[in-house]
Amino acid sequence: MDVLRPTLIRIGGRVYRKNLVQEPAHPQEEEEDEGFYAGPGDCADEPCDAFVVEETEKGFQCRVEVPSPLYKYVIGKKGETKKRLEAETRTSISIPKPGVEGEIVITGQQRGGVISARTRIDVLLDSFRKKQPFTHFLSFALTQPEVQERFLQFKEEVLEKCSKDHGVSSSLFQNPAKLHLTLGTLVLLNEQEIRKACELLQRCKEDFVAQLTGGRPLAVEVAGVEYMNDDPAMTDVLYAKVRMKDGSDRLQAIADQLVERFVASGLMLKEWDRVKLHATVMNTLFRRDPGAEERSSTAPGKASLKEREAFNARNILKLFEHFYFGEVQLDAVRLSQRFSTDASGYYATSGQLNFC
């Protein structure tokens, strides 16, 4: 990291500089310990309205809702992060037992110390949350029988005409029961966060989705194929394109506004200025793991290029550039659970926003 240009983290409308704190390595421990220094507008030593600090008989107290999988990052290697936070802020930090959902409670005699500890914990957790593999994603299911049948025809014809091209094999193709459009990925680490995401979906319906859909399904055509990277001879992802049948941009508007709301809530990371609406039909990740889900190259948890054997898609693009997969009536946005399957063969749904 360039010390003159440290990473900036925005939390609660404030900006913080993040700096790596080097500590001695311990056996079987891989996590880095990260610290920060507050930038301009820091509230570490003054009252702050970003969160609630209660006054008690012994001083001050602040509660932080934290998913249990993230406790270890506040504790640190052999408890060193927790000890340092307590020493530097002159507070006491109480953390629930591993696996038990609850609140981290910060107590101290000085209000400024409690606020400082809370702010540091927020920055620490924000940093490590970004490193977690995603657990859920917002999706439109493309599971109508016509689309599935046309996809299987596409697969059959590609293997018949292009199987001699480098890297092309049946293992690259998506499971037809799981064809979908991904709007964005989320890291939801407990039931409270899943419930929060479901509640936000319903608010989005009331605020703008109902108006854009008119309470009716969206008629969408899935047609044509395109590749993700720069060189069609070294392709990792081939996807089908989608468009509104009426030529409007309502689907794009719904996708963009949904992602904007979820990013603003802290449940989703912003990756692109606009959602890239696409349906993956071939992916080199499937070669290793048929149950894998794709995600963008900027997100954590993605397999490195060295682990993926690219395929030559030039002939596929030439022969199937305008392949028609069919028409779909999109009637819901689903909060889909990664690495899951429901009775229909699609991803298990934790919640959904119905258009009708």
mmCIF file with all atom_site columns, C-alpha atoms in Angstrom, residues 1-165:
data_model
loop_
_atom_site.group_PDB
_atom_site.id
_atom_site.type_symbol
_atom_site.label_atom_id
_atom_site.label_alt_id
_atom_site.label_comp_id
_atom_site.label_asym_id
_atom_site.label_entity_id
_atom_site.label_seq_id
_atom_site.pdbx_PDB_ins_code
_atom_site.Cartn_x
_atom_site.Cartn_y
_atom_site.Cartn_z
_atom_site.occupancy
_atom_site.B_iso_or_equiv
_atom_site.pdbx_formal_charge
_atom_site.auth_seq_id
_atom_site.auth_comp_id
_atom_site.auth_asym_id
_atom_site.auth_atom_id
_atom_site.pdbx_PDB_model_num
ATOM 1   C CA . MET A 1 1   ? 0.000   0.000   0.000   1.00 0.00 ? 1   MET A CA 1
ATOM 2   C CA . ASP A 1 2   ? 1.221   3.520   -0.853  1.00 0.00 ? 2   ASP A CA 1
ATOM 3   C CA . VAL A 1 3   ? 1.550   5.273   2.525   1.00 0.00 ? 3   VAL A CA 1
ATOM 4   C CA . LEU A 1 4   ? 1.092   8.639   0.825   1.00 0.00 ? 4   LEU A CA 1
ATOM 5   C CA . ARG A 1 5   ? -2.185  7.468   -0.713  1.00 0.00 ? 5   ARG A CA 1
ATOM 6   C CA . PRO A 1 6   ? -3.869  5.222   1.867   1.00 0.00 ? 6   PRO A CA 1
ATOM 7   C CA . THR A 1 7   ? -7.181  3.480   1.248   1.00 0.00 ? 7   THR A CA 1
ATOM 8   C CA . LEU A 1 8   ? -10.164 5.644   2.176   1.00 0.00 ? 8   LEU A CA 1
ATOM 9   C CA . ILE A 1 9   ? -13.219 4.150   3.874   1.00 0.00 ? 9   ILE A CA 1
ATOM 10  C CA . ARG A 1 10  ? -16.575 5.930   4.043   1.00 0.00 ? 10  ARG A CA 1
ATOM 11  C CA . ILE A 1 11  ? -18.781 5.046   7.015   1.00 0.00 ? 11  ILE A CA 1
ATOM 12  C CA . GLY A 1 12  ? -21.766 7.032   8.201   1.00 0.00 ? 12  GLY A CA 1
ATOM 13  C CA . GLY A 1 13  ? -20.945 9.955   5.944   1.00 0.00 ? 13  GLY A CA 1
ATOM 14  C CA . ARG A 1 14  ? -17.388 10.269  7.301   1.00 0.00 ? 14  ARG A CA 1
ATOM 15  C CA . VAL A 1 15  ? -14.083 9.442   5.648   1.00 0.00 ? 15  VAL A CA 1
ATOM 16  C CA . TYR A 1 16  ? -11.274 7.443   7.309   1.00 0.00 ? 16  TYR A CA 1
ATOM 17  C CA . ARG A 1 17  ? -7.751  6.501   6.247   1.00 0.00 ? 17  ARG A CA 1
ATOM 18  C CA . LYS A 1 18  ? -6.994  2.797   6.632   1.00 0.00 ? 18  LYS A CA 1
ATOM 19  C CA . ASN A 1 19  ? -3.463  1.657   7.442   1.00 0.00 ? 19  ASN A CA 1
ATOM 20  C CA . LEU A 1 20  ? -2.112  -1.861  7.747   1.00 0.00 ? 20  LEU A CA 1
ATOM 21  C CA . VAL A 1 21  ? -0.830  -2.772  11.198  1.00 0.00 ? 21  VAL A CA 1
ATOM 22  C CA . GLN A 1 22  ? 1.872   -5.421  11.043  1.00 0.00 ? 22  GLN A CA 1
ATOM 23  C CA . GLU A 1 23  ? 1.903   -7.927  13.885  1.00 0.00 ? 23  GLU A CA 1
ATOM 24  C CA . PRO A 1 24  ? 3.972   -11.088 14.516  1.00 0.00 ? 24  PRO A CA 1
ATOM 25  C CA . ALA A 1 25  ? 2.580   -14.113 12.715  1.00 0.00 ? 25  ALA A CA 1
ATOM 26  C CA . HIS A 1 26  ? 0.984   -16.890 14.751  1.00 0.00 ? 26  HIS A CA 1
ATOM 27  C CA . PRO A 1 27  ? 0.597   -20.521 13.692  1.00 0.00 ? 27  PRO A CA 1
ATOM 28  C CA . GLN A 1 28  ? -2.669  -21.356 11.898  1.00 0.00 ? 28  GLN A CA 1
ATOM 29  C CA . GLU A 1 29  ? -3.701  -17.714 11.823  1.00 0.00 ? 29  GLU A CA 1
ATOM 30  C CA . GLU A 1 30  ? -4.178  -16.032 8.460   1.00 0.00 ? 30  GLU A CA 1
ATOM 31  C CA . GLU A 1 31  ? -6.175  -12.874 9.114   1.00 0.00 ? 31  GLU A CA 1
ATOM 32  C CA . GLU A 1 32  ? -4.436  -9.530  8.925   1.00 0.00 ? 32  GLU A CA 1
ATOM 33  C CA . ASP A 1 33  ? -4.994  -7.012  11.699  1.00 0.00 ? 33  ASP A CA 1
ATOM 34  C CA . GLU A 1 34  ? -6.060  -3.689  10.287  1.00 0.00 ? 34  GLU A CA 1
ATOM 35  C CA . GLY A 1 35  ? -6.120  -0.330  11.998  1.00 0.00 ? 35  GLY A CA 1
ATOM 36  C CA . PHE A 1 36  ? -7.141  3.136   10.930  1.00 0.00 ? 36  PHE A CA 1
ATOM 37  C CA . TYR A 1 37  ? -6.640  6.775   11.543  1.00 0.00 ? 37  TYR A CA 1
ATOM 38  C CA . ALA A 1 38  ? -9.628  9.055   11.275  1.00 0.00 ? 38  ALA A CA 1
ATOM 39  C CA . GLY A 1 39  ? -9.545  11.723  8.594   1.00 0.00 ? 39  GLY A CA 1
ATOM 40  C CA . PRO A 1 40  ? -11.027 15.206  8.610   1.00 0.00 ? 40  PRO A CA 1
ATOM 41  C CA . GLY A 1 41  ? -14.366 15.329  10.401  1.00 0.00 ? 41  GLY A CA 1
ATOM 42  C CA . ASP A 1 42  ? -13.411 12.571  12.848  1.00 0.00 ? 42  ASP A CA 1
ATOM 43  C CA . CYS A 1 43  ? -15.759 12.228  15.797  1.00 0.00 ? 43  CYS A CA 1
ATOM 44  C CA . ALA A 1 44  ? -13.481 10.044  17.894  1.00 0.00 ? 44  ALA A CA 1
ATOM 45  C CA . ASP A 1 45  ? -13.002 12.637  20.618  1.00 0.00 ? 45  ASP A CA 1
ATOM 46  C CA . GLU A 1 46  ? -16.267 14.538  20.424  1.00 0.00 ? 46  GLU A CA 1
ATOM 47  C CA . PRO A 1 47  ? -20.008 13.755  20.493  1.00 0.00 ? 47  PRO A CA 1
ATOM 48  C CA . CYS A 1 48  ? -21.155 11.940  17.376  1.00 0.00 ? 48  CYS A CA 1
ATOM 49  C CA . ASP A 1 49  ? -24.705 11.356  16.158  1.00 0.00 ? 49  ASP A CA 1
ATOM 50  C CA . ALA A 1 50  ? -23.807 8.458   13.852  1.00 0.00 ? 50  ALA A CA 1
ATOM 51  C CA . PHE A 1 51  ? -24.789 5.975   16.592  1.00 0.00 ? 51  PHE A CA 1
ATOM 52  C CA . VAL A 1 52  ? -26.328 5.932   20.063  1.00 0.00 ? 52  VAL A CA 1
ATOM 53  C CA . VAL A 1 53  ? -24.115 6.318   23.143  1.00 0.00 ? 53  VAL A CA 1
ATOM 54  C CA . GLU A 1 54  ? -25.986 5.791   26.404  1.00 0.00 ? 54  GLU A CA 1
ATOM 55  C CA . GLU A 1 55  ? -24.997 7.326   29.710  1.00 0.00 ? 55  GLU A CA 1
ATOM 56  C CA . THR A 1 56  ? -24.903 4.823   32.592  1.00 0.00 ? 56  THR A CA 1
ATOM 57  C CA . GLU A 1 57  ? -24.139 4.930   36.305  1.00 0.00 ? 57  GLU A CA 1
ATOM 58  C CA . LYS A 1 58  ? -20.520 3.977   35.576  1.00 0.00 ? 58  LYS A CA 1
ATOM 59  C CA . GLY A 1 59  ? -19.970 6.111   32.478  1.00 0.00 ? 59  GLY A CA 1
ATOM 60  C CA . PHE A 1 60  ? -21.042 5.497   28.885  1.00 0.00 ? 60  PHE A CA 1
ATOM 61  C CA . GLN A 1 61  ? -22.096 2.535   26.774  1.00 0.00 ? 61  GLN A CA 1
ATOM 62  C CA . CYS A 1 62  ? -22.596 1.746   23.087  1.00 0.00 ? 62  CYS A CA 1
ATOM 63  C CA . ARG A 1 63  ? -24.023 -1.417  21.513  1.00 0.00 ? 63  ARG A CA 1
ATOM 64  C CA . VAL A 1 64  ? -23.016 -2.740  18.081  1.00 0.00 ? 64  VAL A CA 1
ATOM 65  C CA . GLU A 1 65  ? -24.971 -5.375  16.156  1.00 0.00 ? 65  GLU A CA 1
ATOM 66  C CA . VAL A 1 66  ? -22.346 -7.663  14.648  1.00 0.00 ? 66  VAL A CA 1
ATOM 67  C CA . PRO A 1 67  ? -22.887 -11.065 12.936  1.00 0.00 ? 67  PRO A CA 1
ATOM 68  C CA . SER A 1 68  ? -21.124 -13.809 14.900  1.00 0.00 ? 68  SER A CA 1
ATOM 69  C CA . PRO A 1 69  ? -18.784 -14.790 11.988  1.00 0.00 ? 69  PRO A CA 1
ATOM 70  C CA . LEU A 1 70  ? -17.147 -11.354 12.333  1.00 0.00 ? 70  LEU A CA 1
ATOM 71  C CA . TYR A 1 71  ? -16.405 -11.537 16.088  1.00 0.00 ? 71  TYR A CA 1
ATOM 72  C CA . LYS A 1 72  ? -12.953 -12.984 15.432  1.00 0.00 ? 72  LYS A CA 1
ATOM 73  C CA . TYR A 1 73  ? -11.853 -9.847  13.614  1.00 0.00 ? 73  TYR A CA 1
ATOM 74  C CA . VAL A 1 74  ? -12.597 -7.688  16.648  1.00 0.00 ? 74  VAL A CA 1
ATOM 75  C CA . ILE A 1 75  ? -10.881 -10.194 18.926  1.00 0.00 ? 75  ILE A CA 1
ATOM 76  C CA . GLY A 1 76  ? -7.806  -10.590 16.738  1.00 0.00 ? 76  GLY A CA 1
ATOM 77  C CA . LYS A 1 77  ? -4.922  -13.027 17.046  1.00 0.00 ? 77  LYS A CA 1
ATOM 78  C CA . LYS A 1 78  ? -4.849  -14.290 20.618  1.00 0.00 ? 78  LYS A CA 1
ATOM 79  C CA . GLY A 1 79  ? -7.089  -11.404 21.597  1.00 0.00 ? 79  GLY A CA 1
ATOM 80  C CA . GLU A 1 80  ? -4.522  -8.760  20.620  1.00 0.00 ? 80  GLU A CA 1
ATOM 81  C CA . THR A 1 81  ? -6.861  -6.552  18.562  1.00 0.00 ? 81  THR A CA 1
ATOM 82  C CA . LYS A 1 82  ? -9.430  -6.367  21.354  1.00 0.00 ? 82  LYS A CA 1
ATOM 83  C CA . LYS A 1 83  ? -6.746  -5.650  23.951  1.00 0.00 ? 83  LYS A CA 1
ATOM 84  C CA . ARG A 1 84  ? -5.231  -2.882  21.854  1.00 0.00 ? 84  ARG A CA 1
ATOM 85  C CA . LEU A 1 85  ? -8.613  -1.266  21.189  1.00 0.00 ? 85  LEU A CA 1
ATOM 86  C CA . GLU A 1 86  ? -9.423  -1.319  24.890  1.00 0.00 ? 86  GLU A CA 1
ATOM 87  C CA . ALA A 1 87  ? -6.048  0.097   25.871  1.00 0.00 ? 87  ALA A CA 1
ATOM 88  C CA . GLU A 1 88  ? -6.004  2.875   23.271  1.00 0.00 ? 88  GLU A CA 1
ATOM 89  C CA . THR A 1 89  ? -9.591  3.988   23.894  1.00 0.00 ? 89  THR A CA 1
ATOM 90  C CA . ARG A 1 90  ? -9.701  3.211   27.640  1.00 0.00 ? 90  ARG A CA 1
ATOM 91  C CA . THR A 1 91  ? -12.828 1.140   27.248  1.00 0.00 ? 91  THR A CA 1
ATOM 92  C CA . SER A 1 92  ? -14.035 -2.370  27.945  1.00 0.00 ? 92  SER A CA 1
ATOM 93  C CA . ILE A 1 93  ? -15.367 -4.397  25.001  1.00 0.00 ? 93  ILE A CA 1
ATOM 94  C CA . SER A 1 94  ? -17.725 -7.324  25.688  1.00 0.00 ? 94  SER A CA 1
ATOM 95  C CA . ILE A 1 95  ? -18.156 -9.828  22.831  1.00 0.00 ? 95  ILE A CA 1
ATOM 96  C CA . PRO A 1 96  ? -20.677 -12.725 22.771  1.00 0.00 ? 96  PRO A CA 1
ATOM 97  C CA . LYS A 1 97  ? -19.411 -16.287 22.678  1.00 0.00 ? 97  LYS A CA 1
ATOM 98  C CA . PRO A 1 98  ? -18.494 -17.675 19.224  1.00 0.00 ? 98  PRO A CA 1
ATOM 99  C CA . GLY A 1 99  ? -21.554 -18.735 17.263  1.00 0.00 ? 99  GLY A CA 1
ATOM 100 C CA . VAL A 1 100 ? -23.963 -16.872 19.545  1.00 0.00 ? 100 VAL A CA 1
ATOM 101 C CA . GLU A 1 101 ? -25.725 -13.974 17.839  1.00 0.00 ? 101 GLU A CA 1
ATOM 102 C CA . GLY A 1 102 ? -25.810 -10.815 19.889  1.00 0.00 ? 102 GLY A CA 1
ATOM 103 C CA . GLU A 1 103 ? -24.333 -7.376  20.370  1.00 0.00 ? 103 GLU A CA 1
ATOM 104 C CA . ILE A 1 104 ? -20.815 -6.196  21.085  1.00 0.00 ? 104 ILE A CA 1
ATOM 105 C CA . VAL A 1 105 ? -21.045 -3.826  24.057  1.00 0.00 ? 105 VAL A CA 1
ATOM 106 C CA . ILE A 1 106 ? -18.504 -1.039  24.551  1.00 0.00 ? 106 ILE A CA 1
ATOM 107 C CA . THR A 1 107 ? -18.325 0.627   27.967  1.00 0.00 ? 107 THR A CA 1
ATOM 108 C CA . GLY A 1 108 ? -16.060 3.360   29.304  1.00 0.00 ? 108 GLY A CA 1
ATOM 109 C CA . GLN A 1 109 ? -15.870 6.326   31.633  1.00 0.00 ? 109 GLN A CA 1
ATOM 110 C CA . GLN A 1 110 ? -15.319 8.810   28.805  1.00 0.00 ? 110 GLN A CA 1
ATOM 111 C CA . ARG A 1 111 ? -17.856 9.333   26.036  1.00 0.00 ? 111 ARG A CA 1
ATOM 112 C CA . GLY A 1 112 ? -15.084 10.129  23.546  1.00 0.00 ? 112 GLY A CA 1
ATOM 113 C CA . GLY A 1 113 ? -13.358 6.837   24.289  1.00 0.00 ? 113 GLY A CA 1
ATOM 114 C CA . VAL A 1 114 ? -16.532 4.842   23.675  1.00 0.00 ? 114 VAL A CA 1
ATOM 115 C CA . ILE A 1 115 ? -17.133 6.693   20.401  1.00 0.00 ? 115 ILE A CA 1
ATOM 116 C CA . SER A 1 116 ? -13.531 6.104   19.321  1.00 0.00 ? 116 SER A CA 1
ATOM 117 C CA . ALA A 1 117 ? -13.774 2.374   20.040  1.00 0.00 ? 117 ALA A CA 1
ATOM 118 C CA . ARG A 1 118 ? -17.089 2.111   18.197  1.00 0.00 ? 118 ARG A CA 1
ATOM 119 C CA . THR A 1 119 ? -15.728 3.954   15.166  1.00 0.00 ? 119 THR A CA 1
ATOM 120 C CA . ARG A 1 120 ? -12.633 1.765   15.034  1.00 0.00 ? 120 ARG A CA 1
ATOM 121 C CA . ILE A 1 121 ? -14.735 -1.392  15.250  1.00 0.00 ? 121 ILE A CA 1
ATOM 122 C CA . ASP A 1 122 ? -16.975 -0.129  12.423  1.00 0.00 ? 122 ASP A CA 1
ATOM 123 C CA . VAL A 1 123 ? -13.971 0.493   10.170  1.00 0.00 ? 123 VAL A CA 1
ATOM 124 C CA . LEU A 1 124 ? -12.396 -2.850  11.087  1.00 0.00 ? 124 LEU A CA 1
ATOM 125 C CA . LEU A 1 125 ? -15.573 -4.807  10.339  1.00 0.00 ? 125 LEU A CA 1
ATOM 126 C CA . ASP A 1 126 ? -16.261 -2.907  7.128   1.00 0.00 ? 126 ASP A CA 1
ATOM 127 C CA . SER A 1 127 ? -12.807 -3.891  5.885   1.00 0.00 ? 127 SER A CA 1
ATOM 128 C CA . PHE A 1 128 ? -13.173 -7.588  6.706   1.00 0.00 ? 128 PHE A CA 1
ATOM 129 C CA . ARG A 1 129 ? -16.784 -7.807  5.502   1.00 0.00 ? 129 ARG A CA 1
ATOM 130 C CA . LYS A 1 130 ? -15.565 -6.834  2.031   1.00 0.00 ? 130 LYS A CA 1
ATOM 131 C CA . LYS A 1 131 ? -13.312 -9.900  2.072   1.00 0.00 ? 131 LYS A CA 1
ATOM 132 C CA . GLN A 1 132 ? -16.123 -12.362 2.801   1.00 0.00 ? 132 GLN A CA 1
ATOM 133 C CA . PRO A 1 133 ? -17.438 -14.506 -0.074  1.00 0.00 ? 133 PRO A CA 1
ATOM 134 C CA . PHE A 1 134 ? -20.963 -13.512 -1.044  1.00 0.00 ? 134 PHE A CA 1
ATOM 135 C CA . THR A 1 135 ? -23.828 -15.555 0.416   1.00 0.00 ? 135 THR A CA 1
ATOM 136 C CA . HIS A 1 136 ? -26.851 -14.226 -1.515  1.00 0.00 ? 136 HIS A CA 1
ATOM 137 C CA . PHE A 1 137 ? -27.645 -12.374 -4.722  1.00 0.00 ? 137 PHE A CA 1
ATOM 138 C CA . LEU A 1 138 ? -30.579 -10.504 -6.234  1.00 0.00 ? 138 LEU A CA 1
ATOM 139 C CA . SER A 1 139 ? -31.773 -12.326 -9.321  1.00 0.00 ? 139 SER A CA 1
ATOM 140 C CA . PHE A 1 140 ? -34.394 -12.622 -12.032 1.00 0.00 ? 140 PHE A CA 1
ATOM 141 C CA . ALA A 1 141 ? -35.108 -16.289 -12.770 1.00 0.00 ? 141 ALA A CA 1
ATOM 142 C CA . LEU A 1 142 ? -35.091 -17.279 -16.470 1.00 0.00 ? 142 LEU A CA 1
ATOM 143 C CA . THR A 1 143 ? -36.658 -20.671 -15.893 1.00 0.00 ? 143 THR A CA 1
ATOM 144 C CA . GLN A 1 144 ? -39.548 -20.688 -18.366 1.00 0.00 ? 144 GLN A CA 1
ATOM 145 C CA . PRO A 1 145 ? -39.686 -24.007 -20.288 1.00 0.00 ? 145 PRO A CA 1
ATOM 146 C CA . GLU A 1 146 ? -39.255 -22.291 -23.670 1.00 0.00 ? 146 GLU A CA 1
ATOM 147 C CA . VAL A 1 147 ? -36.012 -20.627 -22.583 1.00 0.00 ? 147 VAL A CA 1
ATOM 148 C CA . GLN A 1 148 ? -34.669 -23.821 -21.047 1.00 0.00 ? 148 GLN A CA 1
ATOM 149 C CA . GLU A 1 149 ? -35.441 -25.794 -24.209 1.00 0.00 ? 149 GLU A CA 1
ATOM 150 C CA . ARG A 1 150 ? -33.810 -23.185 -26.437 1.00 0.00 ? 150 ARG A CA 1
ATOM 151 C CA . PHE A 1 151 ? -30.768 -23.108 -24.143 1.00 0.00 ? 151 PHE A CA 1
ATOM 152 C CA . LEU A 1 152 ? -30.399 -26.887 -24.433 1.00 0.00 ? 152 LEU A CA 1
ATOM 153 C CA . GLN A 1 153 ? -30.652 -26.517 -28.232 1.00 0.00 ? 153 GLN A CA 1
ATOM 154 C CA . PHE A 1 154 ? -27.933 -23.851 -28.086 1.00 0.00 ? 154 PHE A CA 1
ATOM 155 C CA . LYS A 1 155 ? -25.727 -26.184 -26.036 1.00 0.00 ? 155 LYS A CA 1
ATOM 156 C CA . GLU A 1 156 ? -26.285 -29.090 -28.432 1.00 0.00 ? 156 GLU A CA 1
ATOM 157 C CA . GLU A 1 157 ? -25.480 -27.010 -31.512 1.00 0.00 ? 157 GLU A CA 1
ATOM 158 C CA . VAL A 1 158 ? -22.386 -25.426 -29.952 1.00 0.00 ? 158 VAL A CA 1
ATOM 159 C CA . LEU A 1 159 ? -20.986 -28.833 -29.046 1.00 0.00 ? 159 LEU A CA 1
ATOM 160 C CA . GLU A 1 160 ? -21.830 -30.146 -32.511 1.00 0.00 ? 160 GLU A CA 1
ATOM 161 C CA . LYS A 1 161 ? -20.211 -27.284 -34.410 1.00 0.00 ? 161 LYS A CA 1
ATOM 162 C CA . CYS A 1 162 ? -17.513 -25.936 -32.065 1.00 0.00 ? 162 CYS A CA 1
ATOM 163 C CA . SER A 1 163 ? -16.345 -28.828 -29.872 1.00 0.00 ? 163 SER A CA 1
ATOM 164 C CA . LYS A 1 164 ? -12.956 -28.875 -31.625 1.00 0.00 ? 164 LYS A CA 1
ATOM 165 C CA . ASP A 1 165 ? -12.253 -25.273 -30.625 1.00 0.00 ? 165 ASP A CA 1
#
